[in-house]
Short mmCIF file of C-alpha atoms in Angstrom, two decimals:
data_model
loop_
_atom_site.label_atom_id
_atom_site.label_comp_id
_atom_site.label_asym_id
_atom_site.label_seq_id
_atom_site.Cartn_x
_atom_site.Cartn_y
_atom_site.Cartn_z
CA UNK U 244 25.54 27.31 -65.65
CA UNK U 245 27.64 25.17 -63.87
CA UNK U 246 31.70 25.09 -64.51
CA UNK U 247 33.86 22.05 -64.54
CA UNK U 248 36.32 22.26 -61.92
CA UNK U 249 40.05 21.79 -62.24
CA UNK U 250 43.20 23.37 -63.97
CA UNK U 251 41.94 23.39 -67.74
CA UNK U 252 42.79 26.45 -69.56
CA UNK U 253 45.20 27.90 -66.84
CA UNK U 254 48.37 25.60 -68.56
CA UNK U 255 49.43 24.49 -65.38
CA UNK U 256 51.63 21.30 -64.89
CA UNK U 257 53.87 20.78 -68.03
CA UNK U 258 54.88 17.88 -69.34
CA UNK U 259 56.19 15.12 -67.08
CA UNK U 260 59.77 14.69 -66.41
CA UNK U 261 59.62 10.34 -66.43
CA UNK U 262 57.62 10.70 -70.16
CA UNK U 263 54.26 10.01 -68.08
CA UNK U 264 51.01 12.24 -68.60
CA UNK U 265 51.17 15.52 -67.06
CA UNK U 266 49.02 16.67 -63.96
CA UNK U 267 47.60 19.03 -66.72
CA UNK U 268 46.18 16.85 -68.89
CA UNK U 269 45.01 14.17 -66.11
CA UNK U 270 42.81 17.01 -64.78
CA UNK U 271 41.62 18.31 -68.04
CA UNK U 272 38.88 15.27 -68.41
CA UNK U 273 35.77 15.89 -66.33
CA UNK U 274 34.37 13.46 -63.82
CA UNK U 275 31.11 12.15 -64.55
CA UNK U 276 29.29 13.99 -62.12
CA UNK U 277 30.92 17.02 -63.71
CA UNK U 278 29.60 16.14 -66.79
CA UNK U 279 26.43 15.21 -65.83
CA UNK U 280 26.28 18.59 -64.48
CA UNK U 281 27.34 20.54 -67.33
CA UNK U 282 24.62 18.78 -69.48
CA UNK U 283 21.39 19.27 -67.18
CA UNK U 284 22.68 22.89 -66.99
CA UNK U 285 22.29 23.10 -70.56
CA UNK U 286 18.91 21.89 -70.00
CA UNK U 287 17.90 24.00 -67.18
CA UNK U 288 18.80 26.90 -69.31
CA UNK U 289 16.72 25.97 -72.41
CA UNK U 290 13.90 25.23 -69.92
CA UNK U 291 14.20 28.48 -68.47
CA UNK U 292 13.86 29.83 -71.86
CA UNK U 293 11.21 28.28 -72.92
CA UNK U 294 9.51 28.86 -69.80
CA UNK U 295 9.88 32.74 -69.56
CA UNK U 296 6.79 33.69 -70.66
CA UNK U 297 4.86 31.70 -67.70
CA UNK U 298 7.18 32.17 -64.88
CA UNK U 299 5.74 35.31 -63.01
CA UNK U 300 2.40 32.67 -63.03
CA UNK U 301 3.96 29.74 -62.07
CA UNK U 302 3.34 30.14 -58.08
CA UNK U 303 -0.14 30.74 -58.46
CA UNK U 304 -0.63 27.83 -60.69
CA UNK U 305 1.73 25.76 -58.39
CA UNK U 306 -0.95 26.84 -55.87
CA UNK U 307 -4.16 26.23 -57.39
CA UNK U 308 -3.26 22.76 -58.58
CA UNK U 309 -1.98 21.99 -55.43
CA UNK U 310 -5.21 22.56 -53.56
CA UNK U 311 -7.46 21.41 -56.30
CA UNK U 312 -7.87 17.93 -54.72
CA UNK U 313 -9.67 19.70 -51.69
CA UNK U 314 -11.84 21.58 -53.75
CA UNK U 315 -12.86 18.31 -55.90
CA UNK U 316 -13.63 16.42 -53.04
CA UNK U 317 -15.58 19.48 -50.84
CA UNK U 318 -17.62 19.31 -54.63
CA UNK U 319 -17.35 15.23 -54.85
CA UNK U 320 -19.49 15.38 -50.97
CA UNK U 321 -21.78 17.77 -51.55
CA UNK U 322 -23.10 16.11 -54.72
CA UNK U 323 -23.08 12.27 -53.21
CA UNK U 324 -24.21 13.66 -49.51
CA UNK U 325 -27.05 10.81 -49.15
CA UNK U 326 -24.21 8.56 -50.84
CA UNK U 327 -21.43 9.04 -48.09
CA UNK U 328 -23.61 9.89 -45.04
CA UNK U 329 -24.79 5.74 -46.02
CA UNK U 330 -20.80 4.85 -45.99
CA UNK U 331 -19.73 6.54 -43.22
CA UNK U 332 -23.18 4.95 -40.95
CA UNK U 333 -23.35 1.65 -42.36
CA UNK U 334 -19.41 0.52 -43.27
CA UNK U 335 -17.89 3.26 -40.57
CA UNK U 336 -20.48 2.61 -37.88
CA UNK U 337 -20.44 6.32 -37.48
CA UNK U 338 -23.87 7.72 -35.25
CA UNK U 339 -25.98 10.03 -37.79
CA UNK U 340 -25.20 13.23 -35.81
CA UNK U 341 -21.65 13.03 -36.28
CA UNK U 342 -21.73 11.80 -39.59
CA UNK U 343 -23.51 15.04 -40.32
CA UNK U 344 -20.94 17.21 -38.52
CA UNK U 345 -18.01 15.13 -39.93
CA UNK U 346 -18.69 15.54 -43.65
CA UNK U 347 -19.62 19.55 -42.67
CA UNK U 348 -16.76 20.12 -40.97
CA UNK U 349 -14.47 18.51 -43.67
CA UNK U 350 -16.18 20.64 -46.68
CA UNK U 351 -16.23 23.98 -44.68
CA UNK U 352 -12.46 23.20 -44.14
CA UNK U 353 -11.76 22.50 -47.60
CA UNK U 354 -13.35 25.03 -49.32
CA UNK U 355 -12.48 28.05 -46.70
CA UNK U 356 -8.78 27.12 -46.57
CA UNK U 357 -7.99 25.77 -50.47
CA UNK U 358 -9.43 29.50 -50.77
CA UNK U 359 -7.15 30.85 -48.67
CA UNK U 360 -4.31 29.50 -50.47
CA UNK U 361 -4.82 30.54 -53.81
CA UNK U 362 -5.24 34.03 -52.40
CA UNK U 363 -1.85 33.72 -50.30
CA UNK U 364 -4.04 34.75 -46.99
CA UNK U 365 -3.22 33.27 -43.71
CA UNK U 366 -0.63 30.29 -45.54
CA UNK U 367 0.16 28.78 -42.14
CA UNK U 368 -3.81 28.36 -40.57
CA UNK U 369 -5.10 27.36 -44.08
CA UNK U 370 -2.37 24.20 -44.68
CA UNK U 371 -2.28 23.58 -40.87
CA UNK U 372 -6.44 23.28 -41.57
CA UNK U 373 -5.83 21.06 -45.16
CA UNK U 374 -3.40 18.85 -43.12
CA UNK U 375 -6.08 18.51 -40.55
CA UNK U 376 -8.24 17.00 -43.74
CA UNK U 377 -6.38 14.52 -44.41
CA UNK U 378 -5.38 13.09 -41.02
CA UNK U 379 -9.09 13.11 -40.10
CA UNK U 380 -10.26 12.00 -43.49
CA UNK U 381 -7.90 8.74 -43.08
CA UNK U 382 -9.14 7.98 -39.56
CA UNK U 383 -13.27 8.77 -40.46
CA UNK U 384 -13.04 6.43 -43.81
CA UNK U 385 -10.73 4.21 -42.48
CA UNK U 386 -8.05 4.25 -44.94
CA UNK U 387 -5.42 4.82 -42.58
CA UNK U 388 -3.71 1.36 -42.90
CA UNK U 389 -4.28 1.70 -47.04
CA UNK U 390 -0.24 2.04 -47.98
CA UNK U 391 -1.26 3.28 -51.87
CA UNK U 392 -3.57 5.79 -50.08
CA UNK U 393 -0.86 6.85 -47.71
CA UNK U 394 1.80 7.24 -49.57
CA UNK U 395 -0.22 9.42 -51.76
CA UNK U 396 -0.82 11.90 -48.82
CA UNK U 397 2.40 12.28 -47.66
CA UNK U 398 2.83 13.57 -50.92
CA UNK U 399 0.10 15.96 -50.79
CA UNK U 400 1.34 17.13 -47.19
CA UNK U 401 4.72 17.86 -49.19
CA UNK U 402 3.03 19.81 -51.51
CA UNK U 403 1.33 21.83 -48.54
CA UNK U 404 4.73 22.20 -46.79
CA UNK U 405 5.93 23.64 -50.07
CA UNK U 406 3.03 26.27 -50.32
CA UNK U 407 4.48 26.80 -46.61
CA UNK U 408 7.89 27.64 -47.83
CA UNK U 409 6.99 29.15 -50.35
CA UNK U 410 4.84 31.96 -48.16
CA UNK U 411 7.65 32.36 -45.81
CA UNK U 412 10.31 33.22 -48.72
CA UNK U 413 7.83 35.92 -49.76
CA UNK U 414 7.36 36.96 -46.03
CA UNK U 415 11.42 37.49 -45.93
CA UNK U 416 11.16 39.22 -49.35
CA UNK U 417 8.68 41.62 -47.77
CA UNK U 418 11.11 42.23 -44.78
CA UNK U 419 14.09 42.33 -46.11
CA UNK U 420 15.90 44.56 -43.93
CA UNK U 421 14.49 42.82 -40.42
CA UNK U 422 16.90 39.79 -38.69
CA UNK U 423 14.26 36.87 -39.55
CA UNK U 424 16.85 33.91 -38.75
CA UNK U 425 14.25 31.75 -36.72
CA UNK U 426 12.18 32.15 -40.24
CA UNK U 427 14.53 31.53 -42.38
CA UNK U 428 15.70 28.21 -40.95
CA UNK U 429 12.20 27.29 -40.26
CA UNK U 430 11.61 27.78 -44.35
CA UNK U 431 14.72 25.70 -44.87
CA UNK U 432 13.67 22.86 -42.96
CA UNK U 433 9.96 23.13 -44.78
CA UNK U 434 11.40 23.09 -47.76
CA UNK U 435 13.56 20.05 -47.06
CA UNK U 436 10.60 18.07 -45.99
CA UNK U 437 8.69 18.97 -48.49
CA UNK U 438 11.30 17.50 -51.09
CA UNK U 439 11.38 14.25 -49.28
CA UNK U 440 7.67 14.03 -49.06
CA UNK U 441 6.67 14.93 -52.35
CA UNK U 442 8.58 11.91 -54.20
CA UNK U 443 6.24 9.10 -52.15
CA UNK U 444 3.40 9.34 -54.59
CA UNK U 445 6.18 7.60 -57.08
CA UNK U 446 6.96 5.15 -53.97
CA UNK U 447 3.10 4.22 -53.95
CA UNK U 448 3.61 4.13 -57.95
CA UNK U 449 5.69 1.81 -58.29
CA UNK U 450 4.73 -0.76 -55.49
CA UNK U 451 1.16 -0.80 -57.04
CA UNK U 452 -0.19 -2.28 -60.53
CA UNK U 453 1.06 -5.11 -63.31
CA UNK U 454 4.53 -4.47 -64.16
CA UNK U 455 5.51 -4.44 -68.13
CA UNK U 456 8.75 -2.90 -69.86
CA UNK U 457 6.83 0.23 -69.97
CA UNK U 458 6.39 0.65 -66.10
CA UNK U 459 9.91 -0.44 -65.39
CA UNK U 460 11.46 2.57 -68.04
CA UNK U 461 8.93 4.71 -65.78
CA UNK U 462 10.06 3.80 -62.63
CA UNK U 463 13.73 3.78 -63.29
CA UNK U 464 13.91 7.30 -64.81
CA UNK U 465 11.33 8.66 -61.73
CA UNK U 466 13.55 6.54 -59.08
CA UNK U 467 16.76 8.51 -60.63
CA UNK U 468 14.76 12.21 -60.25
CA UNK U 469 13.17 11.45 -57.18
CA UNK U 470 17.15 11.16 -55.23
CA UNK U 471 17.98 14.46 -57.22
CA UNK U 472 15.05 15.95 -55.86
CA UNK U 473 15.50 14.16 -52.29
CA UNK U 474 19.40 15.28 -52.11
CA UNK U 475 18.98 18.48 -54.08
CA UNK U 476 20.84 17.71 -57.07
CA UNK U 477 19.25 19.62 -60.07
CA UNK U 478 16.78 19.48 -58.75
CA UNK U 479 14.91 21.40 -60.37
CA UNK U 480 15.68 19.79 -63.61
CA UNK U 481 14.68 16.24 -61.75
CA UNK U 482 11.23 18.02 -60.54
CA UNK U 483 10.88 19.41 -64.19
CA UNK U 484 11.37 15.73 -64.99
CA UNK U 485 8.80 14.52 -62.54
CA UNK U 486 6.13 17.00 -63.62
CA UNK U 487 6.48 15.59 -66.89
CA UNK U 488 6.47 12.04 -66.34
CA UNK U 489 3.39 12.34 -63.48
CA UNK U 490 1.12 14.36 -65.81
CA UNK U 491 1.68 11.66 -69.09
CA UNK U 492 0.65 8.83 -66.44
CA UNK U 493 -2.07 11.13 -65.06
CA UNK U 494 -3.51 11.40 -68.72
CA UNK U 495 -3.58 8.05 -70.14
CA UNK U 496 -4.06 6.43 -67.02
CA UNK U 497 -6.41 8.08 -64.98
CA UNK U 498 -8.26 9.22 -67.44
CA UNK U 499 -11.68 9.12 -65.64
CA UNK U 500 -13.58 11.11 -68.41
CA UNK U 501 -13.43 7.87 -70.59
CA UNK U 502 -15.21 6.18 -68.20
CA UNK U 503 -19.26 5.55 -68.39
CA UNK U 504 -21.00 7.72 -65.53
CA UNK U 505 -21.94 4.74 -63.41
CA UNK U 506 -18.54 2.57 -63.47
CA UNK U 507 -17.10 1.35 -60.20
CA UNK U 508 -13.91 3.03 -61.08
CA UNK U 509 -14.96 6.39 -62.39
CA UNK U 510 -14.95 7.71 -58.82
CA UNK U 511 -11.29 6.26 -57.67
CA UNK U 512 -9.66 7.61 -61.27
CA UNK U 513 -10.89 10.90 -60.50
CA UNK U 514 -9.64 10.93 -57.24
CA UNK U 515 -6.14 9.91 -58.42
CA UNK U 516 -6.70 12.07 -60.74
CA UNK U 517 -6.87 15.02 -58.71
CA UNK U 518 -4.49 13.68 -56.01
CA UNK U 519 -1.73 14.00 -58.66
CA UNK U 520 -1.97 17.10 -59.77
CA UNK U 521 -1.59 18.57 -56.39
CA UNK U 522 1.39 16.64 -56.28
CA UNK U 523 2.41 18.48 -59.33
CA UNK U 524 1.90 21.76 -58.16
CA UNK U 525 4.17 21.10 -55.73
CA UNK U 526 6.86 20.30 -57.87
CA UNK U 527 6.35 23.40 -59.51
CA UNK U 528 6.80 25.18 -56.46
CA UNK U 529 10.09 23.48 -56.11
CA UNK U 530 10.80 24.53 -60.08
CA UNK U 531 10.21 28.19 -58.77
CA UNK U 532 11.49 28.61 -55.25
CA UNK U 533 14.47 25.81 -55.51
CA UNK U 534 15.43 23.16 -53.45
CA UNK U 535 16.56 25.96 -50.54
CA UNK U 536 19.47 25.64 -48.43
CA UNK U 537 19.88 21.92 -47.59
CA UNK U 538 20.52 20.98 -50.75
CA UNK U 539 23.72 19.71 -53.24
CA UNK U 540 22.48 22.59 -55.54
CA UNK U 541 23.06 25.30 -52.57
CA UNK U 542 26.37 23.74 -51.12
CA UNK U 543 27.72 24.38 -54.58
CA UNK U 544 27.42 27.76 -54.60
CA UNK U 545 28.83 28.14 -51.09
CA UNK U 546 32.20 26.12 -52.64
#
């Protein structure tokens, strides 16, 4: 719980000698940052209570959602092979042969390392592998220069570098008594970037689509927790936020099970679909690990 700073309760100051308000009382009103503070604490506390009961899970489910994109697309390939071996020849220009290896390649990758970080096995290979993905991904379909599609992978890759983080803090847990300063900083760093990655998905969100009073409400109030998250400000009350706000979009707007089995658009909602909710398990990896040492959150404690 945060404390409002300044000389309250100690009944320093007295009364002025020229009539005037006393030093005292001038310090007794809280800035607004203060008070901002002192009610998203309050928050962060009921949160915490209410979320008690699925804490010791959250990691895991942080995990799985954020790799669940991989696994929907390694699934999404193998059952339109014919379909994208056609896309990648006739629109890509791609020989057979290495259309063949490419779409191999990119499903044995998926599958082997989302696998591998669910289990917590080998955290650095597996999202050094799932980063791989998506870089070659974007140059094979030629999507590279697509700024929605983009944006939304950066904010997968912070979701990755949070699963990163999030293996090292576990690492130093393990090791507690052993100098690990290289891997400590190294986690900091991580984390950091993953913060600042995470919130372009909203970027791409809010560049993209009509624009009605509903959208703008939406985009203020995920502009507002996206800096908290950026500068580490509560921010795990912002990322709480976030989650929120991302999975009532996901819901009733990519909502790709309404959709008739042949529409045009069945196949891009899904992927959207998917694409955010590894977003969102990387928020919830920020919920549970916290916004580490370059943060507003962290300098507080230190003063």
């Amino acid at each position: 719980m945060a404390q409002i700073r300044g000389t309250a309760g100690y009944n320093l100051g007295g009364q002025s000698s020229f009539g005037g308000p006393s030093r005292g009382d001038t310090m007794n009103d809280p800035s607004p940052l203060d008070a901002i503070r002192e009610q998203t604490s309050k928050i962060e506390d009921f949160l915490d209570t209410l979320s008690d009961p699925i804490k010791p899970y959250l990691p895991a489910i942080g995990r799985f959602l954020i790799v669940v994109t991989f696994l929907e697309d390694a699934l999404r390939i193998i059952t339109q092979w014919s379909d994208q071996l056609s896309y990648l020849h006739d629109y890509r220009h791609i020989p057979y042969g290495l259309t063949h290896l490419f779409l191999i390649v990119n499903v044995l990758a998926m599958t082997s390392c989302s696998i591998l970080v669910i289990t917590r096995k080998y955290s650095d290979y597996a999202v050094g592998g799932l980063i791989g993905v998506v870089v070659t991904q974007a140059l094979g379909y030629g999507l590279i220069f697509d700024l929605n599609f983009f944006l939304r992978n950066l904010s997968v890759m912070g979701g990755l570098l949070m699963v990163l983080s999030d293996s090292w803090v576990r690492k130093s847990k393990a090791f507690a008594g052993l100098p690990q300063i290289d891997e400590k900083d190294r986690k900091m760093y991580f984390q950091l970037a993953g913060r600042v990655l995470l919130i372009f998905l909203f970027v791409g969100f809010v560049f993209s689509g009509t624009w009605s009073i509903w959208r703008v409400i939406v985009a203020l109030l995920g502009f507002v927790a996206c800096v908290m998250v950026v500068v580490g400000f509560k921010a795990k009350f912002s990322a709480i936020m976030l989650v929120v706000i991302l999975s009532i979009f996901n819901l009733l707007v990519n909502n790709f099970w309404t959709l008739h089995e042949h529409h045009p658009h069945k196949d891009f909602a899904k992927y959207d679909f998917f694409q955010i909710l590894s977003i969102v398990g990387g928020l919830l990896l920020l919920v549970n690990s916290g916004p580490g040492k370059y943060s507003i959150d962290e300098k507080k404690k230190v003063y």
